[in-house]
CSV table of C-alpha atoms (C1' of nucleotides) in Angstrom, one decimal:
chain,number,residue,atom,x,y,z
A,13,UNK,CA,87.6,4.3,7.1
A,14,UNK,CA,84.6,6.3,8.4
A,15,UNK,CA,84.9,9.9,7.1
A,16,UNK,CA,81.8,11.8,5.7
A,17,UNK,CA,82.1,10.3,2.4
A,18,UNK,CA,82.3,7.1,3.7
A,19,UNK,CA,79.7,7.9,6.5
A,20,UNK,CA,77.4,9.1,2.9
A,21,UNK,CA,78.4,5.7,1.2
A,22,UNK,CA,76.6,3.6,4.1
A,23,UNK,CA,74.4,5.2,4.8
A,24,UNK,CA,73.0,5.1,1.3
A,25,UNK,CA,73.9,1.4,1.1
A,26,UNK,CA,71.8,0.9,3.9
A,27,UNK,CA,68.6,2.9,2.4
A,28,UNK,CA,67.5,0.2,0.6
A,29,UNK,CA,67.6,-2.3,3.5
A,30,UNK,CA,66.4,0.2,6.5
A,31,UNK,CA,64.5,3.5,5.2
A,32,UNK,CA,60.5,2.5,5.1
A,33,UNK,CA,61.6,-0.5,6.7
A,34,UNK,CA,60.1,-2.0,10.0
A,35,UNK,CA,62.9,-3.0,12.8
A,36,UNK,CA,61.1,-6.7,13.7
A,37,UNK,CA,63.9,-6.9,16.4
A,38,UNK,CA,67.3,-5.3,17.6
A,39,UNK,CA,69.6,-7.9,18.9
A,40,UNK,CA,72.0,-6.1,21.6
A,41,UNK,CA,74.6,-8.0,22.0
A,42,UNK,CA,76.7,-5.8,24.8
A,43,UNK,CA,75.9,-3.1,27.0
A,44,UNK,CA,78.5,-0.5,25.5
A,45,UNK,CA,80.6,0.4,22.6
A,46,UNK,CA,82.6,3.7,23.3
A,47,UNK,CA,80.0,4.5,26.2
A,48,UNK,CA,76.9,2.6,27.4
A,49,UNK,CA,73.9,1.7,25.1
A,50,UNK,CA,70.8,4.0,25.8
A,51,UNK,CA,68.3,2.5,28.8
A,52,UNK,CA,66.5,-0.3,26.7
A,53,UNK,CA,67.4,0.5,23.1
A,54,UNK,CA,66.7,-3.0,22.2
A,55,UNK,CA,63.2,-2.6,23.5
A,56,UNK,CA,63.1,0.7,22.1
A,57,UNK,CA,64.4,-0.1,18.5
A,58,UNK,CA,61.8,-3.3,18.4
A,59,UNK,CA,58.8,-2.8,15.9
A,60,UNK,CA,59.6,0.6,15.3
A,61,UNK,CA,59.8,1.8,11.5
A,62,UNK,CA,62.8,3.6,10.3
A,63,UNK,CA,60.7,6.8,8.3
A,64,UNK,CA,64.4,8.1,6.7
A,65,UNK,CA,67.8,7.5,6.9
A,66,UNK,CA,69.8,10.7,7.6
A,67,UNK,CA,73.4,11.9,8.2
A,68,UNK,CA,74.9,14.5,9.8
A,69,UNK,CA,78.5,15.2,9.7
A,70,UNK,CA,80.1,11.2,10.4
A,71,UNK,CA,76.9,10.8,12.1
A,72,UNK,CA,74.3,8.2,10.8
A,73,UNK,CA,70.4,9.6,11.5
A,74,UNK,CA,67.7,6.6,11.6
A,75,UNK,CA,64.1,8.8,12.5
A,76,UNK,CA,62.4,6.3,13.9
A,77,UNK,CA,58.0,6.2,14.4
A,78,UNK,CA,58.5,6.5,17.9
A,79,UNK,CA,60.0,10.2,17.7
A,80,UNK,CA,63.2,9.4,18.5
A,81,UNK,CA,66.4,9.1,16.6
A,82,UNK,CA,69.2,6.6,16.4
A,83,UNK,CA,72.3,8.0,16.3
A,84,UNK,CA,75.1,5.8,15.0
A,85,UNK,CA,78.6,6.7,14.7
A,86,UNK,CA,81.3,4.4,13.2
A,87,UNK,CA,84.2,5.3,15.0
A,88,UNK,CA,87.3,4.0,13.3
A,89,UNK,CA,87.1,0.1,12.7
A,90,UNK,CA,82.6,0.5,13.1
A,91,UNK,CA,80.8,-1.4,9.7
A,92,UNK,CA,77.2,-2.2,9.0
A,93,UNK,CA,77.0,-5.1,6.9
A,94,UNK,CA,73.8,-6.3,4.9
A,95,UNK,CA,72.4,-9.5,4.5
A,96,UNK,CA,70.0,-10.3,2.3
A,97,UNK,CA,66.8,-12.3,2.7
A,98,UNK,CA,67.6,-16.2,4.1
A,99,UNK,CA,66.5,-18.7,1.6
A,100,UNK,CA,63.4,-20.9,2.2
A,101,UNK,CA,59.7,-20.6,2.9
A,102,UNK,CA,59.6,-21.9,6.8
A,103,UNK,CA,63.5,-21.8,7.8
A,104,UNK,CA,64.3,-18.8,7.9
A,105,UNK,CA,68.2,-18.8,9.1
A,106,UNK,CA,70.7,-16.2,9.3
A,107,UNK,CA,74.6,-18.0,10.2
A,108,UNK,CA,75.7,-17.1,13.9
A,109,UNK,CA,76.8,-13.4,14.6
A,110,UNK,CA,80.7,-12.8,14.4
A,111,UNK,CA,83.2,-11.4,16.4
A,112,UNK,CA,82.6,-8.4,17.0
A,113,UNK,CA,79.0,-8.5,15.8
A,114,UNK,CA,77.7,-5.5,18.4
A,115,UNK,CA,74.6,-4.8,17.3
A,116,UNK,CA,72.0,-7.1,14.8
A,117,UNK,CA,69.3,-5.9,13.3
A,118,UNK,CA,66.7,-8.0,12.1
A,119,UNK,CA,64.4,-6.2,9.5
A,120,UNK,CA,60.6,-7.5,9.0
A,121,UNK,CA,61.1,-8.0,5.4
A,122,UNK,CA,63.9,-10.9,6.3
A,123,UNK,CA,67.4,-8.4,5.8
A,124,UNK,CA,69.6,-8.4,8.3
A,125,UNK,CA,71.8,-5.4,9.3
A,126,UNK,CA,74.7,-6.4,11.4
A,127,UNK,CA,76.7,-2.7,13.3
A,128,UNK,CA,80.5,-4.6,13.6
A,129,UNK,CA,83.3,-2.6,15.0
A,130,UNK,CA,86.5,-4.2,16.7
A,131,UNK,CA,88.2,-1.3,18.1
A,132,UNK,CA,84.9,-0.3,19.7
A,133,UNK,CA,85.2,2.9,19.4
A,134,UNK,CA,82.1,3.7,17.7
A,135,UNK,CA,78.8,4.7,19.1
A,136,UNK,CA,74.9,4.5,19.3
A,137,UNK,CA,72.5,6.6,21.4
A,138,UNK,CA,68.8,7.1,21.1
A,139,UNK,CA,67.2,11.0,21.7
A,140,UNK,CA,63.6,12.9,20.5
A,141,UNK,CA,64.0,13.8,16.5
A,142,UNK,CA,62.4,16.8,17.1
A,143,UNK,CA,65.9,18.0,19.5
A,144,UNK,CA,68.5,16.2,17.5
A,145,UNK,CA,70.6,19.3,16.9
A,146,UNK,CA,70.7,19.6,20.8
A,147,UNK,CA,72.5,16.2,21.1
A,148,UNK,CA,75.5,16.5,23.2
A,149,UNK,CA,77.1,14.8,20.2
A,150,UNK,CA,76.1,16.9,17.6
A,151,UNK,CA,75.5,20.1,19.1
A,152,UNK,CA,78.9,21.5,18.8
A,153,UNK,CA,79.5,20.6,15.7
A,154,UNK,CA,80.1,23.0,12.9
A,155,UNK,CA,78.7,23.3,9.4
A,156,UNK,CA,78.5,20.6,6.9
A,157,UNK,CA,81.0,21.2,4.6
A,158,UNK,CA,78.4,20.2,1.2
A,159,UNK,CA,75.9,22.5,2.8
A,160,UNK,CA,74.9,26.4,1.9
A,161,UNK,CA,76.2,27.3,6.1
A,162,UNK,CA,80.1,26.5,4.9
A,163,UNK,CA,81.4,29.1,2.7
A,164,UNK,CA,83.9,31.4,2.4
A,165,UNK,CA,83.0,34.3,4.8
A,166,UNK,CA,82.6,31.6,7.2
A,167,UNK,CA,86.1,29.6,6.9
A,168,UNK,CA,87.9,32.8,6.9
A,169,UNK,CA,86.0,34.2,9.9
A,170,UNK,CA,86.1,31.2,11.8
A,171,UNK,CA,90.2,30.9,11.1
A,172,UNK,CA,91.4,33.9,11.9
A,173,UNK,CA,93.5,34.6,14.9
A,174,UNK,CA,94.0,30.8,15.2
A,175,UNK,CA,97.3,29.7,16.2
A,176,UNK,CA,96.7,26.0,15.3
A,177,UNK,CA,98.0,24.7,12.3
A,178,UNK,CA,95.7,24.3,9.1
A,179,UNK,CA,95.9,20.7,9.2
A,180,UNK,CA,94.5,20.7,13.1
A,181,UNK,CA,92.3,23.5,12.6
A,182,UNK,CA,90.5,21.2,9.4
A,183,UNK,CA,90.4,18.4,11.4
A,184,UNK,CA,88.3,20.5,14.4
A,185,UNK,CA,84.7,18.8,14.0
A,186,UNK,CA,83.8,22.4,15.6
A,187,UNK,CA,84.7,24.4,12.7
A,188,UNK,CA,83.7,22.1,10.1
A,189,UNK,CA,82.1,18.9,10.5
A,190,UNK,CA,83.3,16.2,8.8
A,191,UNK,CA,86.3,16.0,7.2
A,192,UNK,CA,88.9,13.4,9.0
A,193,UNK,CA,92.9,12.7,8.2
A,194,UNK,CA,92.8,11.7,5.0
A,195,UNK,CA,90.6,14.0,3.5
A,196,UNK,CA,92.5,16.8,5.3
A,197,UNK,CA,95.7,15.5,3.7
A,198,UNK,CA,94.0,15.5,0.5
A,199,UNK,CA,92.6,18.8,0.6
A,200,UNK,CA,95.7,20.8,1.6
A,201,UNK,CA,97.8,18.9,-1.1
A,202,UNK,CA,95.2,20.2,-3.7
A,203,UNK,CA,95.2,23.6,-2.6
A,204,UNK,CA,99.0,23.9,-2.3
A,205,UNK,CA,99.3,24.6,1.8
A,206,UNK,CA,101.3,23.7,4.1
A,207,UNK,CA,99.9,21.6,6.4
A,208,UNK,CA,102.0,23.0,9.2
A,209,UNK,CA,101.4,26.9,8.2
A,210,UNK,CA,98.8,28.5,11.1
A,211,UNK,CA,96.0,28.7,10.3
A,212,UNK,CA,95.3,32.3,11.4
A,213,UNK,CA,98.5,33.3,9.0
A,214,UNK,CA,97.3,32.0,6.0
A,215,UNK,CA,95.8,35.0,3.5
A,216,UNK,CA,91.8,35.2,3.2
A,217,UNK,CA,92.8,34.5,-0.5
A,218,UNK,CA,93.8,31.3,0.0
A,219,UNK,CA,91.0,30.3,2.7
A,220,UNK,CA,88.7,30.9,0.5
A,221,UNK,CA,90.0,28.7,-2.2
A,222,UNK,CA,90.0,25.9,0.0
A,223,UNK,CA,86.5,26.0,0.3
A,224,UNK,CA,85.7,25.0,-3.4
A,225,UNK,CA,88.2,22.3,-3.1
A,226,UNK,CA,87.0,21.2,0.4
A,227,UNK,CA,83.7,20.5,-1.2
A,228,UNK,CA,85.5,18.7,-4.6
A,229,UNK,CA,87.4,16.3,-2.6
A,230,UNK,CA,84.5,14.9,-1.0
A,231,UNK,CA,81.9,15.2,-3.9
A,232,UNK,CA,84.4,13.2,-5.8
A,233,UNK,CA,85.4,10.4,-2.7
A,234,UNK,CA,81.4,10.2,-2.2
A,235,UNK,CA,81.4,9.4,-6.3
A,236,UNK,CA,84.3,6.8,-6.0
A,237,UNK,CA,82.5,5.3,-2.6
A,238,UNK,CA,78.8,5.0,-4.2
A,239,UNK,CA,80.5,3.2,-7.0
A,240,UNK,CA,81.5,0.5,-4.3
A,241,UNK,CA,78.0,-0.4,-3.4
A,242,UNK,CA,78.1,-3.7,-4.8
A,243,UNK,CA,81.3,-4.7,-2.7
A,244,UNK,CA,79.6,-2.9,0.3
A,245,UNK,CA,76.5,-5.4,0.3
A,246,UNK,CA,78.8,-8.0,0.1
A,247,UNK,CA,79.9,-9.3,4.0
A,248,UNK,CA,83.5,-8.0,3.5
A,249,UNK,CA,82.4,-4.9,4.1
A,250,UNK,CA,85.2,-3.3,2.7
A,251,UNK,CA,84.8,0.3,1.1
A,252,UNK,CA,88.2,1.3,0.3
A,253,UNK,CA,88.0,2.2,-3.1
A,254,UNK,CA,89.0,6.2,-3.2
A,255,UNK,CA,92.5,4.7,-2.1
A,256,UNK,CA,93.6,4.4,-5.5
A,257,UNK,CA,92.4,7.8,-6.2
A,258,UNK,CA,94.9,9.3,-3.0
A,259,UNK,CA,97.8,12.0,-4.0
A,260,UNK,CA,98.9,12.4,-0.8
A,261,UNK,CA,97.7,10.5,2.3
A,262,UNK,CA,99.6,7.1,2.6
A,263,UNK,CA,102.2,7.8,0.1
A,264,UNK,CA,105.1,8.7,1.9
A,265,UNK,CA,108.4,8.3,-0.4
A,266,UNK,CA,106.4,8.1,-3.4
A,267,UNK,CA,106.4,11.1,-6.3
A,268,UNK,CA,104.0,13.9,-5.9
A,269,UNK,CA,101.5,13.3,-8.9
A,270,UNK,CA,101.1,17.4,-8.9
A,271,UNK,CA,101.9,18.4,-12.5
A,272,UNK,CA,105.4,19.6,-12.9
A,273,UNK,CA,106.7,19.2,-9.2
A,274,UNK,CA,108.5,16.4,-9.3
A,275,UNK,CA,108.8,16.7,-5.2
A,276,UNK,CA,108.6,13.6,-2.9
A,277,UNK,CA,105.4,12.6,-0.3
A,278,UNK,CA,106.7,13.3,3.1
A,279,UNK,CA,105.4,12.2,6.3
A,280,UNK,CA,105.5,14.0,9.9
A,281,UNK,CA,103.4,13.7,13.0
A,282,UNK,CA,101.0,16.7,14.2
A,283,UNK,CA,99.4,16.1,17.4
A,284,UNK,CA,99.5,12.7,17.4
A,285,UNK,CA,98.5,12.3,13.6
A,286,UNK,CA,100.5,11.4,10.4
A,287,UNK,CA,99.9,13.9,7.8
A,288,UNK,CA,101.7,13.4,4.4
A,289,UNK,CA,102.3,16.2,2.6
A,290,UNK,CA,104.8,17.5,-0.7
A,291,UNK,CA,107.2,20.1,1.0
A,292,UNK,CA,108.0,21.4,-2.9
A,293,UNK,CA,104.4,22.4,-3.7
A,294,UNK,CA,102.9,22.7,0.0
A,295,UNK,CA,103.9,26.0,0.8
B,7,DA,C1',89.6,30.4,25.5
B,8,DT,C1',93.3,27.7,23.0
B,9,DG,C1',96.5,24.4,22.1
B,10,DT,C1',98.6,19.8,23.0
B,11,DG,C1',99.1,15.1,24.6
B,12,DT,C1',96.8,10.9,26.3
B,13,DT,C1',93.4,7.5,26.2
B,14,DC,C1',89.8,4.2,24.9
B,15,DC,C1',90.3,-0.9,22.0
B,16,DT,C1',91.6,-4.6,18.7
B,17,DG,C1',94.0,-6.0,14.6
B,18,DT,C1',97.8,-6.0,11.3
B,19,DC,C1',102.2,-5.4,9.6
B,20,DC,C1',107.2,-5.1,9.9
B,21,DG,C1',111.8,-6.0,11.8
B,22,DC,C1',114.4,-9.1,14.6
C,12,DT,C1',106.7,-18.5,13.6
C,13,DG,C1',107.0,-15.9,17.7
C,14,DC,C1',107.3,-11.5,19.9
C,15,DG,C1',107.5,-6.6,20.5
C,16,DG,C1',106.5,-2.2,18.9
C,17,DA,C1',104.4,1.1,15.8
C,18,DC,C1',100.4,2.4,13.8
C,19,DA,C1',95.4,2.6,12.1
C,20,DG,C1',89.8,6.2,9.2
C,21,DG,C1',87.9,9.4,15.8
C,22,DA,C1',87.4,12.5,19.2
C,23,DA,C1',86.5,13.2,24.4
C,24,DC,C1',89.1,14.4,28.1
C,25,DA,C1',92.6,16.2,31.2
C,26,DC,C1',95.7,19.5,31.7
C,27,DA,C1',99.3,23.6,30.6
DNA sequence: ATGTGTTCCTGTCCGC
DNA sequence: TGCGGACAGGAACACA
């Protein structure tokens, strides 16, 4: 699920809970998700306020008082679930952590924010706020694509000569940061390409138009996931909302929706990955 | 330097 | 119902 929009869609249901917020204590419940946990986070998470909640690409920012950040990735399957504040004056009592309940935060104010991810391939490290850009994790990253650094020029410059195809070349967190497999489905089925046309053959023309719609497809899934809040601080955790809204991704057999094509969702494998497509107005 | 295939891990769904 | 295989939102890594 985890894609920026979704990455956006936490992290602002988690404002309320964390930003301002004092961590009372960080319950760390294994030594490693994707790689190990930093020396003593839990120590170093414990009494510490959260002064903002950022993001940065899929990445999830918490700048902590100590002057160091906690970086939080979701991975594939990774959630952070809420609960609210236990009932009763003297018994305070959340119920027992879950499978796959990694990490528990347990905020002074009583809220409880549990980091849950089966597959595991998520991760959290902690580094100085004032060198977060220098973070092995996010310093190769490229631009955000909602940000003034991703336009045009840049797409087009950082594209050319590129043998990849399009779909691949979108999907590189190096040329633009976060965008993942459905979004890139999306995105090329809006602006009409291929997604197996290289990316270094494709006119500047039609570079540049994707940029607009780059930034359209995720304004819009951010819209559709903020609109799931109230589901989100429920404990299902399920987001999954924008689904209805997909033209492409996951509808293989099924009638483009594109006005007036009439063609049928297909779906092939590039580098490892599904991408559906409409081979009648994916050119 | 680029491009591609494999790998980490668990859960779910589909066909037999 | 059980069992095996394919597949899932990511992305580092090894290798041609």
């Amino acid at each position: 699920m985890p894609e920026l929009p979704e990455v956006e869609t936490v992290r602002r249901g988690l404002v309320p809970a964390m930003e301002g917020q004092v961590i009372a204590r960080a319950d760390v419940r294994r030594p490693d998700l994707r790689w190990q946990f930093p020396e003593n986070m839990a120590e170093r998470l414990g009494g510490k306020r959260i002064e903002r909640l950022r993001r940065r690409s899929k990445y999830i920012l918490a700048d902590l008082s100590s002057g160091e950040t906690l970086i939080i990735h979701l991975g594939m399957s990774g959630r952070m679930l809420i609960a609210g504040k236990p009932m009763g004056q003297f018994h305070h009592h959340h119920p027992a952590p879950e499978r796959h309940d990694h990490v528990v935060f347990d905020m002074q104010d009583g809220q409880r924010v549990t980091f849950n991810d089966a597959r595991r391939f998520g991760a959290m490290d902690l580094f100085a706020t004032d060198r977060i850009e220098e973070h092995w994790l996010l310093a190769p990253l490229g631009p955000e694509p909602l940000g003034n650094a991703f336009d045009q020029s840049y797409l087009v410059e950082r594209l050319k000569g590129r043998n990849t195809p399009i779909k691949t070349a979108l999907l590189d967190q190096r040329i633009i940061a976060g965008l993942g497999n459905i979004y890139v489905c999306e995105v090329l089925h809006r602006a009409g390409i291929a997604p197996t046309r290289k990316a270094g053959q494709l006119s500047a023309a039609r570079i540049a138009r994707l940029v607009p719609i780059i930034r359209d497809v995720l304004g819009e899934a951010i819209e559709a996931g903020g609109s799931s809040l109230k589901d989100y601080r429920q404990a299902d955790g399920d987001l999954g909302y924008f689904q209805h809204s997909f033209q492409a991704y996951d509808r293989e057999g099924q009638p483009c929706g594109k006005e007036g094509c009439g063609g049928k969702i297909k779906r092939i494998v590039q580098s490892g990955r599904s991408t559906f497509y409409c081979p009648s107005c994916q050119r």
